[in-house]
Amino acid sequence: MIRIQRVTHKSEFNQFFALPSRLYANDPCWIEPLGIERAEHLSSKNPASDHIQWQAWIALRGDEVVGRITAQVDSLHRQLHGADTGHFGMIEAIDDEEVFKTLLDAAHTWLKDQGARKITGPFSLNINQESGLLIEGFDTPPSALMNHGKPYYASRLEQQGYGKAIDLLAYWMRSDAVHFDPVLSKLMERARRKVHIRTLNRKDFANEMQTLRRIFNDAWEQNWGFVPFTEHEFGEMGAQLKLLVPEDMIHVAEIDGEPCAFIVGLPNINEAMSGLKGRLLPFGWAKLLWRLKVKGTRTARVPLMGVMQKHQFSQVGPIIALLLIEALRKAFLKRNIEALEMSWILESNTGMRTILERIGATPYKRYGLYEKQL
């Protein structure tokens, strides 16, 4: 018999967070997340908690934890997409139909009590955080702030009546293999007369981050499932970026002195965390800082990028994106970063996908988002 347990006490949270390390114990691609970061993610320290209400459960067979899940409602999502929306996330479980049914039934019941009639996911906790269920690319480790998964997860969701909502793609690109063909190079050279690319002004960091927030929210507003970043969320993100990201890995594009686009490159923290087993004590923190600040990572991820809507469909819009990628590539080569992941890209974003594939990027991971009527 499988029983469900609502997660409310510290001991239950510990069980919730410990499950993945057991499930992926023999998976060479698994990167154990930092325990302290996961604990803060499901706490008031997560700035998204200002607008997200959630509940977590674990599934047990006897005394053994065999699955976990969260359900959540996001007031900002409901303002934009309907008051009957809800989400699930952070799902991990053994390969057992009954376990998945028990977990999802608990999430469904809770969401119905919150007025939800449509559920999408997985999100941890919303679309601006870890999103999607890995369905292609199990043979490589996840990049920073991206999910890993088990190959059977998708079929288990589908058994419970879930269907495809949309897919998210991750692109892989070698820094020394990026190629701007003669036509693109000519267009980029011409655009430089109008478009100015600069690095972030660290002396005015807080205001700069809010500028990036305004660009992102405008750029992504029409995308599937969009939820805007709040000032609080981007402020907290800025504190992390200031600590982890060198200034030449954040670039802003301006036209006539007005910021209109940006790109952020993030050293692949997962690469630096390999072997730490999610622990910063007693010596994990020293190893992590040394790997990030002294040794450096050989891979990176571009988690944030945006071009404001008024430029997206103009002749210069795609060229702005190329100029930003070119600027970031130079910073990567300078720091001996050999390859980067561009993620995630909506499968429906044919414009960006075409740009990336034209300059040498290859889609190598696919993440599925699923939906169901309750």
PDB file of C-alpha atoms in Angstrom, residues 51-230:
ATOM      1  CA  HIS A  51       2.882  35.378  -5.043  1.00  0.00           C
ATOM      2  CA  ILE A  52       2.996  31.569  -4.901  1.00  0.00           C
ATOM      3  CA  GLN A  53       1.107  29.330  -2.468  1.00  0.00           C
ATOM      4  CA  TRP A  54       2.277  25.719  -2.427  1.00  0.00           C
ATOM      5  CA  GLN A  55       2.063  22.371  -0.673  1.00  0.00           C
ATOM      6  CA  ALA A  56       4.454  19.402  -0.779  1.00  0.00           C
ATOM      7  CA  TRP A  57       3.893  15.668  -0.213  1.00  0.00           C
ATOM      8  CA  ILE A  58       5.939  12.513   0.044  1.00  0.00           C
ATOM      9  CA  ALA A  59       4.666   9.028  -0.856  1.00  0.00           C
ATOM     10  CA  LEU A  60       5.657   6.142   1.384  1.00  0.00           C
ATOM     11  CA  ARG A  61       5.620   2.387   1.095  1.00  0.00           C
ATOM     12  CA  GLY A  62       5.963   1.281   4.684  1.00  0.00           C
ATOM     13  CA  ASP A  63       8.627   3.599   6.090  1.00  0.00           C
ATOM     14  CA  GLU A  64      10.398   4.100   2.758  1.00  0.00           C
ATOM     15  CA  VAL A  65       9.921   7.324   0.787  1.00  0.00           C
ATOM     16  CA  VAL A  66       9.184   6.329  -2.816  1.00  0.00           C
ATOM     17  CA  GLY A  67       7.975   9.607  -4.317  1.00  0.00           C
ATOM     18  CA  ARG A  68       7.474  13.334  -3.856  1.00  0.00           C
ATOM     19  CA  ILE A  69       5.552  16.215  -5.464  1.00  0.00           C
ATOM     20  CA  THR A  70       4.491  19.821  -4.968  1.00  0.00           C
ATOM     21  CA  ALA A  71       1.319  21.618  -6.030  1.00  0.00           C
ATOM     22  CA  GLN A  72       1.151  25.380  -6.285  1.00  0.00           C
ATOM     23  CA  VAL A  73      -0.957  28.327  -7.385  1.00  0.00           C
ATOM     24  CA  ASP A  74       0.659  31.520  -8.629  1.00  0.00           C
ATOM     25  CA  SER A  75      -1.406  34.678  -8.251  1.00  0.00           C
ATOM     26  CA  LEU A  76       0.564  36.440 -11.011  1.00  0.00           C
ATOM     27  CA  HIS A  77      -0.068  33.537 -13.382  1.00  0.00           C
ATOM     28  CA  ARG A  78      -3.763  33.628 -12.519  1.00  0.00           C
ATOM     29  CA  GLN A  79      -3.966  37.354 -13.271  1.00  0.00           C
ATOM     30  CA  LEU A  80      -2.684  36.712 -16.793  1.00  0.00           C
ATOM     31  CA  HIS A  81      -3.956  33.227 -17.637  1.00  0.00           C
ATOM     32  CA  GLY A  82      -7.100  32.694 -15.597  1.00  0.00           C
ATOM     33  CA  ALA A  83      -8.151  32.263 -11.989  1.00  0.00           C
ATOM     34  CA  ASP A  84      -8.620  28.511 -12.472  1.00  0.00           C
ATOM     35  CA  THR A  85      -4.957  27.658 -13.172  1.00  0.00           C
ATOM     36  CA  GLY A  86      -2.651  25.575 -10.989  1.00  0.00           C
ATOM     37  CA  HIS A  87       0.667  23.762 -11.256  1.00  0.00           C
ATOM     38  CA  PHE A  88       2.617  20.767 -10.024  1.00  0.00           C
ATOM     39  CA  GLY A  89       6.360  20.335  -9.700  1.00  0.00           C
ATOM     40  CA  MET A  90       9.469  18.782  -8.160  1.00  0.00           C
ATOM     41  CA  ILE A  91       8.071  15.336  -8.950  1.00  0.00           C
ATOM     42  CA  GLU A  92      10.434  12.415  -8.355  1.00  0.00           C
ATOM     43  CA  ALA A  93       9.431   8.788  -7.839  1.00  0.00           C
ATOM     44  CA  ILE A  94      10.275   5.150  -8.356  1.00  0.00           C
ATOM     45  CA  ASP A  95       8.967   3.497 -11.512  1.00  0.00           C
ATOM     46  CA  ASP A  96       5.544   2.536 -10.173  1.00  0.00           C
ATOM     47  CA  GLU A  97       2.140   3.548 -11.573  1.00  0.00           C
ATOM     48  CA  GLU A  98       0.483   3.499  -8.163  1.00  0.00           C
ATOM     49  CA  VAL A  99       3.075   5.882  -6.711  1.00  0.00           C
ATOM     50  CA  PHE A 100       2.545   8.409  -9.495  1.00  0.00           C
ATOM     51  CA  LYS A 101      -1.229   8.136  -9.181  1.00  0.00           C
ATOM     52  CA  THR A 102      -1.095   8.671  -5.423  1.00  0.00           C
ATOM     53  CA  LEU A 103       1.168  11.708  -5.750  1.00  0.00           C
ATOM     54  CA  LEU A 104      -0.839  13.328  -8.520  1.00  0.00           C
ATOM     55  CA  ASP A 105      -4.184  12.622  -6.845  1.00  0.00           C
ATOM     56  CA  ALA A 106      -2.955  14.485  -3.752  1.00  0.00           C
ATOM     57  CA  ALA A 107      -1.855  17.425  -5.886  1.00  0.00           C
ATOM     58  CA  HIS A 108      -5.134  17.445  -7.824  1.00  0.00           C
ATOM     59  CA  THR A 109      -7.275  17.409  -4.675  1.00  0.00           C
ATOM     60  CA  TRP A 110      -5.351  20.300  -3.135  1.00  0.00           C
ATOM     61  CA  LEU A 111      -5.482  22.320  -6.347  1.00  0.00           C
ATOM     62  CA  LYS A 112      -9.232  21.814  -6.729  1.00  0.00           C
ATOM     63  CA  ASP A 113      -9.631  23.222  -3.225  1.00  0.00           C
ATOM     64  CA  GLN A 114      -7.731  26.295  -4.482  1.00  0.00           C
ATOM     65  CA  GLY A 115     -10.181  26.718  -7.364  1.00  0.00           C
ATOM     66  CA  ALA A 116      -7.960  25.181 -10.046  1.00  0.00           C
ATOM     67  CA  ARG A 117      -9.536  23.413 -12.999  1.00  0.00           C
ATOM     68  CA  LYS A 118      -6.450  23.186 -15.183  1.00  0.00           C
ATOM     69  CA  ILE A 119      -3.006  21.980 -14.084  1.00  0.00           C
ATOM     70  CA  THR A 120       0.307  22.419 -15.909  1.00  0.00           C
ATOM     71  CA  GLY A 121       3.840  21.458 -14.994  1.00  0.00           C
ATOM     72  CA  PRO A 122       6.275  20.535 -13.790  1.00  0.00           C
ATOM     73  CA  PHE A 123       7.502  23.859 -12.406  1.00  0.00           C
ATOM     74  CA  SER A 124       9.733  24.379  -9.403  1.00  0.00           C
ATOM     75  CA  LEU A 125       7.890  26.561  -8.435  1.00  0.00           C
ATOM     76  CA  ASN A 126       6.954  28.621 -11.508  1.00  0.00           C
ATOM     77  CA  ILE A 127       8.036  29.100 -15.101  1.00  0.00           C
ATOM     78  CA  ASN A 128      10.818  31.505 -14.106  1.00  0.00           C
ATOM     79  CA  GLN A 129      12.479  28.777 -12.053  1.00  0.00           C
ATOM     80  CA  GLU A 130      13.313  25.155 -12.996  1.00  0.00           C
ATOM     81  CA  SER A 131      10.774  24.125 -15.619  1.00  0.00           C
ATOM     82  CA  GLY A 132       9.909  21.051 -17.621  1.00  0.00           C
ATOM     83  CA  LEU A 133      10.343  17.301 -17.487  1.00  0.00           C
ATOM     84  CA  LEU A 134      13.470  15.984 -19.190  1.00  0.00           C
ATOM     85  CA  ILE A 135      12.397  13.860 -22.171  1.00  0.00           C
ATOM     86  CA  GLU A 136      15.550  13.937 -24.335  1.00  0.00           C
ATOM     87  CA  GLY A 137      19.182  14.268 -23.266  1.00  0.00           C
ATOM     88  CA  PHE A 138      19.538  11.882 -20.354  1.00  0.00           C
ATOM     89  CA  ASP A 139      23.161  11.103 -21.263  1.00  0.00           C
ATOM     90  CA  THR A 140      24.598  14.478 -20.221  1.00  0.00           C
ATOM     91  CA  PRO A 141      24.496  16.288 -16.857  1.00  0.00           C
ATOM     92  CA  PRO A 142      22.072  19.174 -16.396  1.00  0.00           C
ATOM     93  CA  SER A 143      23.460  22.688 -16.565  1.00  0.00           C
ATOM     94  CA  ALA A 144      23.012  25.170 -13.727  1.00  0.00           C
ATOM     95  CA  LEU A 145      19.391  25.605 -12.639  1.00  0.00           C
ATOM     96  CA  MET A 146      18.118  22.967 -15.073  1.00  0.00           C
ATOM     97  CA  ASN A 147      16.365  19.688 -14.307  1.00  0.00           C
ATOM     98  CA  HIS A 148      17.492  16.100 -14.670  1.00  0.00           C
ATOM     99  CA  GLY A 149      15.014  13.204 -14.731  1.00  0.00           C
ATOM    100  CA  LYS A 150      14.179   9.578 -15.319  1.00  0.00           C
ATOM    101  CA  PRO A 151      13.196   8.258 -18.777  1.00  0.00           C
ATOM    102  CA  TYR A 152       9.976   6.712 -17.434  1.00  0.00           C
ATOM    103  CA  TYR A 153       8.581   9.943 -15.954  1.00  0.00           C
ATOM    104  CA  ALA A 154       6.852  11.068 -19.154  1.00  0.00           C
ATOM    105  CA  SER A 155       4.970   7.803 -19.692  1.00  0.00           C
ATOM    106  CA  ARG A 156       3.872   7.732 -16.046  1.00  0.00           C
ATOM    107  CA  LEU A 157       2.402  11.235 -16.399  1.00  0.00           C
ATOM    108  CA  GLU A 158       0.648  10.268 -19.608  1.00  0.00           C
ATOM    109  CA  GLN A 159      -0.885   7.251 -17.837  1.00  0.00           C
ATOM    110  CA  GLN A 160      -2.530   9.732 -15.472  1.00  0.00           C
ATOM    111  CA  GLY A 161      -4.156  11.651 -18.312  1.00  0.00           C
ATOM    112  CA  TYR A 162      -1.545  14.328 -18.961  1.00  0.00           C
ATOM    113  CA  GLY A 163      -0.903  15.591 -22.468  1.00  0.00           C
ATOM    114  CA  LYS A 164       1.713  17.800 -24.049  1.00  0.00           C
ATOM    115  CA  ALA A 165       1.418  21.535 -23.469  1.00  0.00           C
ATOM    116  CA  ILE A 166       4.705  22.681 -25.047  1.00  0.00           C
ATOM    117  CA  ASP A 167       8.362  21.655 -25.152  1.00  0.00           C
ATOM    118  CA  LEU A 168      11.421  23.621 -24.051  1.00  0.00           C
ATOM    119  CA  LEU A 169      14.757  23.170 -25.810  1.00  0.00           C
ATOM    120  CA  ALA A 170      18.332  23.509 -24.610  1.00  0.00           C
ATOM    121  CA  TYR A 171      20.991  24.301 -27.229  1.00  0.00           C
ATOM    122  CA  TRP A 172      24.674  23.393 -26.957  1.00  0.00           C
ATOM    123  CA  MET A 173      27.360  25.518 -28.557  1.00  0.00           C
ATOM    124  CA  ARG A 174      31.147  25.332 -28.504  1.00  0.00           C
ATOM    125  CA  SER A 175      32.680  28.764 -27.952  1.00  0.00           C
ATOM    126  CA  ASP A 176      35.329  28.210 -30.645  1.00  0.00           C
ATOM    127  CA  ALA A 177      32.831  26.861 -33.157  1.00  0.00           C
ATOM    128  CA  VAL A 178      30.416  29.796 -33.293  1.00  0.00           C
ATOM    129  CA  HIS A 179      30.254  30.880 -36.930  1.00  0.00           C
ATOM    130  CA  PHE A 180      28.851  34.117 -38.339  1.00  0.00           C
ATOM    131  CA  ASP A 181      28.615  33.638 -42.084  1.00  0.00           C
ATOM    132  CA  PRO A 182      29.492  36.534 -44.432  1.00  0.00           C
ATOM    133  CA  VAL A 183      25.883  37.694 -44.754  1.00  0.00           C
ATOM    134  CA  LEU A 184      25.389  37.799 -40.976  1.00  0.00           C
ATOM    135  CA  SER A 185      28.765  39.454 -40.442  1.00  0.00           C
ATOM    136  CA  LYS A 186      27.863  42.201 -42.895  1.00  0.00           C
ATOM    137  CA  LEU A 187      24.488  42.794 -41.213  1.00  0.00           C
ATOM    138  CA  MET A 188      26.123  42.872 -37.785  1.00  0.00           C
ATOM    139  CA  GLU A 189      28.749  45.376 -38.948  1.00  0.00           C
ATOM    140  CA  ARG A 190      26.036  47.626 -40.338  1.00  0.00           C
ATOM    141  CA  ALA A 191      23.979  47.368 -37.131  1.00  0.00           C
ATOM    142  CA  ARG A 192      26.937  48.497 -34.999  1.00  0.00           C
ATOM    143  CA  ARG A 193      26.394  52.024 -36.325  1.00  0.00           C
ATOM    144  CA  LYS A 194      23.077  52.063 -34.479  1.00  0.00           C
ATOM    145  CA  VAL A 195      23.356  49.462 -31.713  1.00  0.00           C
ATOM    146  CA  HIS A 196      25.758  49.937 -28.820  1.00  0.00           C
ATOM    147  CA  ILE A 197      26.727  46.902 -26.716  1.00  0.00           C
ATOM    148  CA  ARG A 198      28.033  47.546 -23.213  1.00  0.00           C
ATOM    149  CA  THR A 199      28.718  45.605 -20.043  1.00  0.00           C
ATOM    150  CA  LEU A 200      26.695  46.078 -16.871  1.00  0.00           C
ATOM    151  CA  ASN A 201      27.501  49.136 -14.751  1.00  0.00           C
ATOM    152  CA  ARG A 202      28.348  47.575 -11.376  1.00  0.00           C
ATOM    153  CA  LYS A 203      28.434  51.002  -9.706  1.00  0.00           C
ATOM    154  CA  ASP A 204      24.702  51.238 -10.372  1.00  0.00           C
ATOM    155  CA  PHE A 205      23.974  47.527 -10.024  1.00  0.00           C
ATOM    156  CA  ALA A 206      20.521  47.677  -8.382  1.00  0.00           C
ATOM    157  CA  ASN A 207      19.105  50.025 -11.015  1.00  0.00           C
ATOM    158  CA  GLU A 208      20.770  48.055 -13.792  1.00  0.00           C
ATOM    159  CA  MET A 209      19.060  44.877 -12.605  1.00  0.00           C
ATOM    160  CA  GLN A 210      15.688  46.570 -12.673  1.00  0.00           C
ATOM    161  CA  THR A 211      16.435  47.734 -16.220  1.00  0.00           C
ATOM    162  CA  LEU A 212      17.088  44.114 -17.170  1.00  0.00           C
ATOM    163  CA  ARG A 213      13.845  43.129 -15.453  1.00  0.00           C
ATOM    164  CA  ARG A 214      11.853  45.649 -17.502  1.00  0.00           C
ATOM    165  CA  ILE A 215      13.453  44.408 -20.726  1.00  0.00           C
ATOM    166  CA  PHE A 216      12.815  40.750 -19.860  1.00  0.00           C
ATOM    167  CA  ASN A 217       9.190  41.287 -18.865  1.00  0.00           C
ATOM    168  CA  ASP A 218       8.532  43.222 -22.073  1.00  0.00           C
ATOM    169  CA  ALA A 219      10.434  40.757 -24.276  1.00  0.00           C
ATOM    170  CA  TRP A 220       8.748  37.630 -22.906  1.00  0.00           C
ATOM    171  CA  GLU A 221       5.248  39.041 -22.334  1.00  0.00           C
ATOM    172  CA  GLN A 222       3.655  37.312 -25.333  1.00  0.00           C
ATOM    173  CA  ASN A 223       5.342  33.938 -24.736  1.00  0.00           C
ATOM    174  CA  TRP A 224       3.529  30.803 -23.619  1.00  0.00           C
ATOM    175  CA  GLY A 225       2.890  30.724 -19.855  1.00  0.00           C
ATOM    176  CA  PHE A 226       4.610  34.052 -19.205  1.00  0.00           C
ATOM    177  CA  VAL A 227       4.784  35.256 -15.610  1.00  0.00           C
ATOM    178  CA  PRO A 228       6.595  38.564 -14.957  1.00  0.00           C
ATOM    179  CA  PHE A 229       9.557  38.810 -12.645  1.00  0.00           C
ATOM    180  CA  THR A 230       8.834  41.047  -9.645  1.00  0.00           C
TER     181      THR A 230
END
